[in-house]
């Protein structure tokens, strides 16, 4: 365990505010296309410019994900990825990096099969900072929320364009670390939301919370990342990185020798995009 | 919500049975995929302790082969599509692809009310293989001139097992929840007939 064991997410967002810029959150699926390559990608992310890492826990039936992440989950599962291995990746990452926050993102059934309490404890021990469980709404989350909170793991909840002003406070009541705003009504990796829609949504959410807001779903290019970074506290990019992985696989499914470099280059380009957004004063 | 819409089946079956026989049925039989037609039939009778209920799941190539859709018979509790229910899954909680000759039964979970009715013992759940269902399909077509859908053919197969063991005045109500016109090509393939 690192000396920087606690509150990595809050400290990272505080540091971003001090720098007057928005953050880049990168999503990859753990174990895609195989454990070793995925580990190499994970280790390269902070140096390439990822401020916060979302690590996908592959699931057979990822209902919030589009084709790119569905395929990546299938690749990871075929390569033998399990929840235990995913936690092992985080523990290995933490040996060299005690500072970059890691949020695990996935679906509830594998956690339920693992045992919610045991999972929360093991995730914390591995060095995980937060959990996003897409199919666990706040009203149904207690059996994970309570053991997670008890060990100091934050559950991060989602809001979407369909989350109205009645529901938003209920979501925020359980939200910790940051709020994940799903910018479109649809699955990951499809269309991008219009800049003004995101701006209006973020402004509305800010009326209800001082939590940082990360915006995801549909952000593919450095330009789109820059646009989102101008309003939100972080831009999340997933399917575009996964797409780069998919493009760098041979016909036998094996990784191209440059796969990790290519993903890292894309992360750097996205980070430059995020950092090119207008400088903002530190939040009050 | 599914239950409430589907409950028309049970409400009408109850009225018609009372009109025709003057009493409630003794046993209800319905096939179970996601479980909508069955819960629709069962719902109007759940508070009648004299009425036995049997849900028939698809055993596909046999429950022991792993190629089946019998989540209540051979699954474990899990969470999928917003409900906690019996699921076909591996030890890591990954959902397993089921198999049934009847597309309508080919679902790895089951409506959660059935899980509750299973655990409470109110409804008995059994399973029927592809082979048994197809034999019942043929029997019904030949003896009644009715082509059943492959889904209720599973329920029919259980009725064929059960009926010979019951007294002659036993009222057995089975939900023939679909017609088999849609299934003639699957049936022909199964019986080795070229159409």
XYZ file of C-alpha atoms in Angstrom:
479
model
C 0.000 0.000 0.000
C 1.275 3.424 -0.928
C 1.692 6.315 1.435
C -0.828 8.196 -0.674
C -3.518 5.683 0.156
C -6.512 7.888 0.750
C -8.699 10.354 -1.095
C -6.852 10.106 -4.379
C -9.890 11.225 -6.384
C -10.601 14.295 -4.268
C -6.937 15.275 -4.268
C -6.692 14.853 -8.025
C -9.706 17.085 -8.689
C -8.370 19.642 -6.188
C -5.047 19.642 -8.013
C -6.811 20.098 -11.373
C -8.698 23.078 -9.970
C -5.453 24.588 -8.769
C -4.026 24.173 -12.247
C -7.182 25.805 -13.575
C -7.874 23.024 -16.011
C -10.159 20.139 -16.641
C -9.039 16.508 -16.421
C -8.838 13.599 -18.817
C -10.414 10.352 -17.696
C -9.468 7.326 -19.775
C -11.444 4.103 -19.914
C -10.021 0.768 -20.958
C -11.419 -2.692 -20.379
C -9.276 -4.729 -17.999
C -7.750 -7.708 -19.773
C -8.376 -6.460 -23.325
C -6.979 -7.863 -25.563
C -5.066 -9.932 -23.005
C -3.842 -9.478 -19.452
C -0.235 -8.571 -20.315
C -1.051 -6.020 -23.017
C -3.807 -4.500 -20.901
C -1.341 -4.134 -18.004
C 1.170 -2.429 -20.318
C -1.513 0.025 -21.469
C -2.611 0.697 -17.893
C 0.947 1.548 -16.816
C 1.384 3.969 -19.722
C -1.822 5.952 -19.151
C -0.663 8.448 -16.471
C 2.520 9.351 -18.350
C 0.507 9.857 -21.529
C -1.758 12.358 -19.772
C -4.597 10.472 -18.113
C -5.565 12.272 -14.910
C -7.902 9.554 -13.709
C -8.266 5.965 -14.864
C -11.471 4.060 -15.334
C -10.832 0.367 -15.603
C -13.703 -1.650 -17.042
C -14.638 -4.914 -15.354
C -15.681 -6.993 -18.371
C -19.202 -8.408 -18.315
C -20.929 -10.736 -20.736
C -24.008 -8.491 -21.040
C -22.825 -4.858 -20.920
C -26.163 -3.158 -21.623
C -24.914 0.447 -21.426
C -22.080 -0.153 -23.871
C -21.924 0.186 -27.625
C -20.289 -2.262 -30.046
C -16.671 -1.192 -29.339
C -16.762 -1.834 -25.595
C -18.981 -4.919 -26.021
C -16.316 -6.400 -28.282
C -13.539 -5.446 -25.882
C -15.374 -7.152 -23.008
C -15.717 -10.274 -25.114
C -11.989 -10.211 -25.972
C -11.066 -9.829 -22.314
C -13.391 -12.632 -21.189
C -12.108 -14.925 -23.929
C -8.580 -14.196 -22.716
C -9.649 -15.384 -19.267
C -10.221 -12.090 -17.457
C -11.978 -12.323 -14.082
C -12.776 -9.810 -11.358
C -9.922 -11.247 -9.304
C -7.482 -10.631 -12.157
C -8.780 -7.091 -12.569
C -8.065 -6.389 -8.906
C -4.651 -7.963 -9.439
C -3.968 -5.448 -12.235
C -4.768 -2.557 -9.908
C -2.501 -3.964 -7.191
C 0.338 -4.338 -9.715
C -0.245 -0.779 -11.000
C -0.164 0.591 -7.463
C 3.346 -0.751 -6.890
C 4.632 2.019 -9.154
C 1.856 4.620 -8.973
C 0.313 5.610 -5.668
C -1.258 8.786 -6.926
C -3.379 8.286 -10.067
C -6.964 7.521 -9.040
C -8.465 4.318 -10.356
C -12.190 3.788 -10.638
C -13.531 0.379 -11.562
C -16.509 0.505 -13.895
C -18.827 -2.332 -14.740
C -22.008 -4.174 -13.920
C -23.325 -5.632 -10.697
C -23.691 -9.356 -11.332
C -19.975 -10.266 -11.254
C -19.641 -8.252 -8.020
C -22.716 -9.979 -6.593
C -21.246 -13.362 -7.517
C -17.932 -12.368 -5.869
C -19.782 -11.129 -2.784
C -20.292 -7.380 -2.354
C -18.567 -7.116 1.028
C -15.568 -9.238 0.052
C -15.275 -7.351 -3.222
C -15.290 -3.933 -1.528
C -12.585 -5.065 0.893
C -10.414 -6.653 -1.808
C -10.836 -3.685 -4.152
C -9.757 -1.263 -1.434
C -6.772 -3.452 -0.579
C -5.757 -3.566 -4.258
C -5.732 0.240 -4.410
C -9.049 0.998 -6.077
C -10.517 4.415 -5.258
C -14.051 4.277 -6.575
C -16.680 2.129 -8.228
C -19.125 2.860 -11.010
C -21.698 0.115 -11.251
C -23.807 1.033 -14.223
C -26.847 -1.113 -13.483
C -27.042 -0.287 -9.782
C -29.224 2.785 -9.237
C -28.869 4.584 -5.880
C -32.172 3.147 -4.615
C -30.868 -0.418 -4.992
C -27.227 0.192 -4.127
C -27.148 -0.295 -0.354
C -25.784 -3.828 -0.341
C -22.675 -2.532 -2.125
C -22.790 1.096 -0.964
C -22.600 0.237 2.737
C -19.595 -2.137 2.638
C -17.852 0.108 0.091
C -18.339 3.201 2.222
C -17.200 1.277 5.289
C -13.789 0.594 3.730
C -13.492 4.045 2.155
C -14.402 3.236 -1.437
C -16.576 5.779 -3.210
C -19.560 4.774 -5.296
C -19.898 7.084 -8.268
C -23.342 7.511 -9.766
C -24.528 8.486 -13.210
C -26.835 11.238 -14.349
C -28.150 11.470 -17.892
C -30.123 13.918 -20.050
C -33.235 12.130 -18.766
C -32.345 12.789 -15.109
C -34.733 15.574 -14.175
C -34.625 18.046 -11.302
C -36.694 15.733 -9.116
C -34.385 12.760 -9.556
C -31.059 14.605 -9.619
C -30.998 15.429 -5.870
C -31.699 11.753 -5.093
C -28.749 10.665 -7.223
C -26.549 13.346 -5.695
C -27.486 12.297 -2.164
C -25.551 9.059 -2.689
C -22.857 10.466 -4.991
C -19.263 10.630 -3.794
C -16.017 11.887 -5.396
C -17.593 13.112 -8.601
C -20.734 12.840 -10.662
C -20.548 11.031 -13.977
C -22.747 12.786 -16.514
C -23.766 10.550 -19.421
C -24.069 13.178 -22.133
C -26.382 11.309 -24.499
C -29.418 9.063 -24.302
C -27.784 5.959 -25.713
C -24.910 3.554 -25.323
C -21.178 4.284 -25.196
C -19.175 5.177 -28.270
C -21.954 6.376 -30.498
C -22.790 9.994 -31.255
C -21.446 13.041 -29.439
C -23.702 15.466 -27.633
C -23.863 19.043 -28.885
C -21.582 21.413 -26.946
C -24.469 23.621 -25.856
C -26.420 20.623 -24.540
C -23.483 19.570 -22.379
C -22.960 23.126 -21.203
C -26.603 23.504 -20.188
C -26.656 20.139 -18.435
C -23.463 20.817 -16.489
C -24.769 24.245 -15.478
C -27.969 22.650 -14.207
C -26.118 20.007 -12.203
C -23.829 22.644 -10.687
C -26.894 24.332 -9.198
C -27.365 21.176 -7.122
C -23.835 20.127 -6.171
C -20.258 21.220 -5.667
C -18.996 17.761 -6.670
C -16.793 17.707 -9.753
C -18.615 16.623 -12.917
C -17.080 14.229 -15.428
C -18.784 14.018 -18.805
C -18.621 10.889 -20.909
C -20.225 8.814 -23.684
C -19.509 9.904 -27.232
C -16.248 11.872 -26.790
C -13.826 10.579 -29.417
C -11.467 13.319 -30.618
C -9.108 15.831 -28.966
C -11.403 18.591 -30.273
C -14.482 17.063 -28.648
C -12.513 16.525 -25.452
C -11.475 20.188 -25.507
C -15.089 21.294 -25.960
C -16.259 19.235 -22.998
C -13.263 20.318 -20.932
C -14.356 23.928 -21.336
C -17.406 23.245 -19.167
C -16.946 20.004 -17.231
C -14.321 19.113 -14.627
C -13.256 16.092 -16.662
C -13.856 14.486 -20.038
C -14.130 10.702 -20.219
C -12.876 8.883 -23.309
C -13.345 5.151 -23.696
C -14.593 3.766 -26.992
C -12.028 5.745 -29.017
C -9.173 4.113 -27.062
C -10.820 0.724 -27.328
C -11.175 1.344 -31.067
C -7.423 1.944 -31.291
C -6.832 -1.379 -29.509
C -9.211 -3.167 -31.892
C -7.475 -1.646 -34.935
C -4.103 -2.812 -33.650
C -5.002 -6.490 -33.463
C -3.826 -8.936 -36.100
C -6.132 -11.349 -37.883
C -5.210 -13.927 -35.217
C -6.369 -11.488 -32.508
C -2.811 -10.930 -31.307
C -1.610 -7.389 -30.477
C 0.482 -5.387 -32.960
C 3.909 -4.555 -31.438
C 2.967 -0.859 -31.584
C -0.462 -1.283 -29.969
C 0.498 0.162 -26.594
C 2.359 3.081 -28.221
C -0.614 3.877 -30.424
C -3.021 3.947 -27.501
C -0.589 6.110 -25.521
C -0.267 8.522 -28.462
C -4.031 8.870 -28.679
C -4.209 9.523 -24.920
C -1.527 12.220 -25.314
C -3.464 13.860 -28.139
C -6.646 13.797 -26.042
C -4.745 15.217 -23.053
C -3.453 18.062 -25.227
C -7.048 18.669 -26.307
C -8.269 18.810 -22.710
C -5.383 21.101 -21.723
C -6.065 23.426 -24.656
C -9.470 24.321 -23.228
C -9.726 27.887 -21.880
C -8.023 28.242 -18.489
C -10.531 28.510 -15.683
C -10.074 30.185 -12.357
C -9.841 27.908 -9.348
C -13.334 27.020 -8.207
C -14.629 28.990 -5.279
C -45.988 -4.436 -15.289
C -45.638 -7.480 -17.569
C -47.636 -9.448 -15.019
C -50.426 -6.891 -14.956
C -50.770 -6.820 -18.737
C -50.548 -10.600 -19.051
C -53.010 -11.183 -16.191
C -55.886 -10.938 -18.685
C -55.040 -14.586 -19.501
C -55.671 -15.800 -15.963
C -58.670 -13.585 -15.305
C -60.451 -14.827 -18.442
C -59.390 -18.442 -17.911
C -60.831 -18.315 -14.425
C -64.156 -16.869 -15.605
C -64.427 -19.365 -18.436
C -63.550 -22.326 -16.224
C -66.173 -21.305 -13.669
C -68.733 -20.911 -16.452
C -67.889 -24.255 -18.072
C -67.213 -26.442 -15.022
C -68.609 -24.511 -12.098
C -65.361 -24.790 -10.165
C -61.745 -23.737 -10.205
C -59.158 -25.817 -12.048
C -57.079 -28.263 -9.987
C -53.786 -27.736 -11.775
C -52.355 -25.033 -14.032
C -49.494 -25.689 -16.442
C -47.583 -23.072 -18.462
C -44.214 -22.836 -20.151
C -41.553 -20.470 -18.785
C -38.952 -18.526 -20.703
C -38.945 -15.056 -19.219
C -42.184 -16.247 -17.640
C -44.752 -13.732 -18.896
C -47.533 -16.048 -20.076
C -47.147 -18.198 -16.982
C -47.339 -15.324 -14.514
C -50.333 -14.022 -16.470
C -52.121 -17.329 -16.013
C -51.001 -17.993 -12.437
C -51.669 -14.546 -11.035
C -55.463 -14.869 -10.863
C -55.118 -18.137 -8.918
C -52.222 -17.451 -6.534
C -54.529 -16.917 -3.567
C -56.453 -20.162 -4.209
C -54.647 -22.823 -2.166
C -56.509 -25.636 -3.939
C -54.987 -24.729 -7.304
C -51.627 -26.378 -8.026
C -49.333 -24.605 -10.457
C -46.519 -25.921 -12.572
C -44.098 -23.894 -14.672
C -42.279 -25.782 -17.418
C -38.803 -24.603 -18.356
C -36.807 -25.522 -21.446
C -34.228 -28.207 -20.740
C -32.888 -27.867 -24.294
C -30.472 -30.711 -24.948
C -30.752 -31.713 -21.286
C -30.129 -29.768 -18.069
C -26.983 -31.854 -17.439
C -25.478 -30.759 -20.817
C -25.404 -27.081 -19.888
C -27.288 -26.342 -23.144
C -30.652 -25.342 -21.738
C -32.668 -22.341 -20.510
C -33.820 -23.759 -17.187
C -32.743 -20.867 -14.959
C -35.103 -21.810 -12.094
C -34.107 -25.472 -12.247
C -30.368 -25.069 -12.727
C -29.479 -21.368 -12.319
C -28.286 -19.284 -9.376
C -29.564 -15.938 -8.073
C -27.991 -12.924 -9.742
C -28.783 -9.449 -11.039
C -29.497 -8.810 -14.723
C -31.589 -6.317 -16.679
C -32.647 -4.586 -13.501
C -33.867 -7.551 -11.518
C -32.543 -10.028 -9.022
C -33.597 -13.456 -10.126
C -32.347 -16.926 -11.041
C -29.839 -16.679 -13.881
C -27.801 -18.945 -16.087
C -24.298 -17.815 -15.142
C -20.812 -19.084 -14.496
C -18.996 -18.882 -11.163
C -17.672 -15.390 -12.047
C -21.179 -14.047 -12.586
C -20.850 -13.934 -16.377
C -24.121 -14.722 -18.122
C -24.118 -17.990 -20.044
C -25.852 -18.410 -23.408
C -28.816 -20.710 -23.108
C -30.226 -23.063 -25.697
C -33.754 -24.113 -26.526
C -35.390 -25.188 -29.775
C -38.071 -22.644 -28.811
C -36.695 -19.150 -29.396
C -39.252 -17.699 -26.990
C -37.828 -19.689 -24.078
C -34.220 -18.870 -24.919
C -33.481 -16.334 -22.158
C -30.838 -16.656 -19.407
C -33.054 -15.218 -16.676
C -36.670 -15.330 -15.588
C -39.171 -12.757 -14.325
C -38.313 -12.247 -10.633
C -41.800 -13.107 -9.354
C -41.210 -16.676 -10.525
C -38.033 -16.799 -8.443
C -40.079 -15.794 -5.430
C -42.831 -18.323 -6.223
C -40.150 -21.002 -6.598
C -38.489 -20.192 -3.278
C -41.820 -19.923 -1.465
C -42.883 -23.271 -2.945
C -46.170 -21.886 -4.289
C -45.340 -22.961 -7.841
C -43.464 -26.097 -8.886
C -40.978 -25.743 -11.718
C -40.014 -28.629 -13.954
C -38.208 -28.862 -17.267
C -38.756 -30.506 -20.648
C -36.132 -31.198 -23.329
C -36.255 -30.223 -27.006
C -36.973 -33.872 -27.873
C -39.874 -34.172 -25.433
C -41.352 -30.862 -26.588
C -41.153 -31.907 -30.246
C -42.866 -35.222 -29.486
C -45.681 -33.289 -27.796
C -45.802 -30.902 -30.765
C -46.341 -33.864 -33.092
C -48.866 -35.526 -30.784
C -50.960 -32.357 -30.556
C -50.819 -31.703 -34.308
C -51.799 -35.295 -35.178
C -54.447 -35.897 -32.512
C -56.036 -32.435 -32.201
C -55.245 -30.803 -35.539
C -53.720 -27.920 -33.601
C -50.160 -26.836 -34.357
C -48.856 -25.508 -31.056
C -45.960 -23.081 -30.861
C -42.753 -24.724 -29.691
C -42.923 -22.804 -26.414
C -46.242 -24.240 -25.163
C -45.221 -27.595 -26.675
C -43.008 -27.758 -23.572
C -46.060 -27.325 -21.358
C -47.913 -29.917 -23.440
C -45.090 -32.405 -22.923
C -45.460 -32.043 -19.187
C -49.235 -32.432 -19.449
C -48.652 -35.670 -21.363
C -46.476 -36.875 -18.452
C -48.848 -35.714 -15.757
C -52.358 -36.436 -17.078
C -52.132 -40.253 -16.962
C -51.402 -40.060 -13.222
C -54.460 -37.946 -12.389
C -58.096 -38.909 -11.687
C -60.500 -38.517 -14.624
C -62.354 -35.568 -13.082
C -59.149 -33.601 -12.423
C -59.328 -30.205 -14.113
C -56.003 -29.539 -15.770
C -55.653 -26.115 -17.395
C -52.735 -25.541 -19.727
C -51.945 -22.261 -21.441
C -51.481 -22.927 -25.147
C -49.900 -19.502 -25.444
C -48.986 -19.463 -29.119
C -49.602 -21.097 -32.465
C -46.914 -22.964 -34.313
C -47.258 -21.500 -37.808
C -44.114 -19.525 -37.042
C -42.287 -22.738 -36.151
C -42.959 -24.978 -39.160
C -39.447 -24.568 -40.553
C -37.816 -25.366 -37.220
C -40.130 -28.349 -36.813
C -39.425 -29.601 -40.346
C -35.687 -29.378 -39.704
C -36.118 -31.288 -36.471
C -38.150 -34.061 -38.094
C -35.834 -34.215 -41.136
C -38.511 -33.045 -43.564
C -37.632 -30.873 -46.578
C -40.248 -28.198 -47.222
